[in-house]
Short mmCIF file of C-alpha atoms in Angstrom, two decimals:
data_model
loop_
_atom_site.label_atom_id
_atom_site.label_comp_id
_atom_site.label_asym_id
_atom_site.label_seq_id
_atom_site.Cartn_x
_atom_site.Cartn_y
_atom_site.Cartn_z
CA UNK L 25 1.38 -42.41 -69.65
CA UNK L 26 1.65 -40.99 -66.29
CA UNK L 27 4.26 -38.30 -65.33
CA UNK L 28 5.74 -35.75 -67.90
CA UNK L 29 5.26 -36.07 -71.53
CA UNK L 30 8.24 -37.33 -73.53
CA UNK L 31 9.20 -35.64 -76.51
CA UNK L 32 11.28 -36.86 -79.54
CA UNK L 33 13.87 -34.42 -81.10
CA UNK L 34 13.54 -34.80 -85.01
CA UNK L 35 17.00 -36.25 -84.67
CA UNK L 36 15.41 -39.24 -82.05
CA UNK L 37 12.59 -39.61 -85.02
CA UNK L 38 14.92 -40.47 -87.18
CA UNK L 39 16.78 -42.49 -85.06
CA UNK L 40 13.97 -44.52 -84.37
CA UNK L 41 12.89 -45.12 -87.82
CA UNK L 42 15.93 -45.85 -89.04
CA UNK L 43 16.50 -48.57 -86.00
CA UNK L 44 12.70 -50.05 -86.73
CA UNK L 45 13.94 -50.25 -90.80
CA UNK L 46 17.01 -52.19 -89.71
CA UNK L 47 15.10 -54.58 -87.57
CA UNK L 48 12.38 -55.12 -89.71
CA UNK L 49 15.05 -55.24 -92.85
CA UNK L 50 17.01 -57.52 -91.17
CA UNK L 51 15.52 -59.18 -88.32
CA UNK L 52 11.67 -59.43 -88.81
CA UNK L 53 8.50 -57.26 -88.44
CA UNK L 54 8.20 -59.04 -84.92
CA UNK L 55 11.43 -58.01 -83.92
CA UNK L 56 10.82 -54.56 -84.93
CA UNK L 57 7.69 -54.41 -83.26
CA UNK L 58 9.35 -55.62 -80.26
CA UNK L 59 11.99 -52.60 -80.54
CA UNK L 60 9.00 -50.24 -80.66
CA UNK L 61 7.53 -51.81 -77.37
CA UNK L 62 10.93 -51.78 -75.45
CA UNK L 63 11.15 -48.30 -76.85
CA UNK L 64 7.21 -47.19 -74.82
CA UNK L 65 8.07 -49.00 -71.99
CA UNK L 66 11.12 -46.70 -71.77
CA UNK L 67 9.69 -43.90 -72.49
CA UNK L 68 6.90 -44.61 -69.80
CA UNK L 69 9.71 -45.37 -67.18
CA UNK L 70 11.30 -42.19 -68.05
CA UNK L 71 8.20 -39.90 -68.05
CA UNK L 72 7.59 -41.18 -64.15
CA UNK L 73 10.82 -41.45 -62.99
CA UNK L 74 13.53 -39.13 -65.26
CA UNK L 75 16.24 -39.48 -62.72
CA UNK L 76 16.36 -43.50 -63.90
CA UNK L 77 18.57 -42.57 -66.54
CA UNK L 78 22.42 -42.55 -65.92
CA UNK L 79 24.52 -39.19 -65.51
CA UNK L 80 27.71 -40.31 -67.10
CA UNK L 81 27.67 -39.08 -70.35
CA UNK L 82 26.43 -35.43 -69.26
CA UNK L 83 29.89 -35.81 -67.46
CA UNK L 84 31.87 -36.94 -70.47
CA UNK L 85 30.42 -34.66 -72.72
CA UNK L 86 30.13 -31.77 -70.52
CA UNK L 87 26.11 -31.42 -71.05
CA UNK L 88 24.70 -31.02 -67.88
CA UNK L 89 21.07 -32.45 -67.30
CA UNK L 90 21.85 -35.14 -70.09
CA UNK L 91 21.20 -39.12 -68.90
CA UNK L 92 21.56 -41.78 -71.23
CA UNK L 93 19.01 -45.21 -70.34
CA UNK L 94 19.46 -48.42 -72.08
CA UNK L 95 16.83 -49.90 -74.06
CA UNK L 96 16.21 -53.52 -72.37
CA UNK L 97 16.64 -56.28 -75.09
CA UNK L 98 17.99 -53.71 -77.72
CA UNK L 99 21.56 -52.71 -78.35
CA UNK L 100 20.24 -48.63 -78.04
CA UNK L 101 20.78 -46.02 -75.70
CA UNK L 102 18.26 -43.13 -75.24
CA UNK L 103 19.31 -39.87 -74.58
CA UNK L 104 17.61 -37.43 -72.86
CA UNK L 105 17.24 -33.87 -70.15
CA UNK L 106 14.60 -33.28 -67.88
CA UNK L 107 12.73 -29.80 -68.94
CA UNK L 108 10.47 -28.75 -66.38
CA UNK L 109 7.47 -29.78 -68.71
CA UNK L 110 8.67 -32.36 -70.37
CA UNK L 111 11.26 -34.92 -71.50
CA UNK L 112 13.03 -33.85 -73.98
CA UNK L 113 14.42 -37.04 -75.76
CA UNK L 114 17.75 -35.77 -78.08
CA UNK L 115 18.87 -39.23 -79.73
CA UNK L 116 18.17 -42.79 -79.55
CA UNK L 117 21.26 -44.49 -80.78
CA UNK L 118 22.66 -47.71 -81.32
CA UNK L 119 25.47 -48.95 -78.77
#
């Protein structure tokens, strides 16, 4: 992964297991497996480009820094400030 490294909260951890238990619960293994991919692929976009992520909710909830990126082909929003080292990812939550 090129760019910063992108670090999960504990909160995003559990986020993210919970999400893969409901797909895989619910869905199927594939489909969880497929939320895990769309998941590194946005975590790689983020690492190499953090501005990608939208603004708006740093504005609505008065946390400057914060951006929010959708997950493509997932119903999940990633949320997440620049640090100068890293990426520091806060949630991952469903829309």
């Amino acid at each position: 992964m090129s760019g910063k490294p992108v670090i999960q909260r504990e909160r995003a951890n559990r986020d993210v297991e919970a999400a893969v238990d409901y797909y895989a619960r619910e869905a199927s293994a594939g489909t969880a497996l497929g939320f895990i991919d769309a998941l590194q692929s946005a975590y790689r976009a983020i690492a190499g480009h953090p501005a990608l992520g939208s603004p708006r909710y740093a504005q609505e909830l008065a946390l400057p820094g914060l951006r929010g990126r959708a997950l493509k082909g997932f119903p999940s929003l990633i949320f997440y400030i620049e640090r100068e080292s890293h990426i520091d990812v806060w949630r991952v939550l469903q829309a």
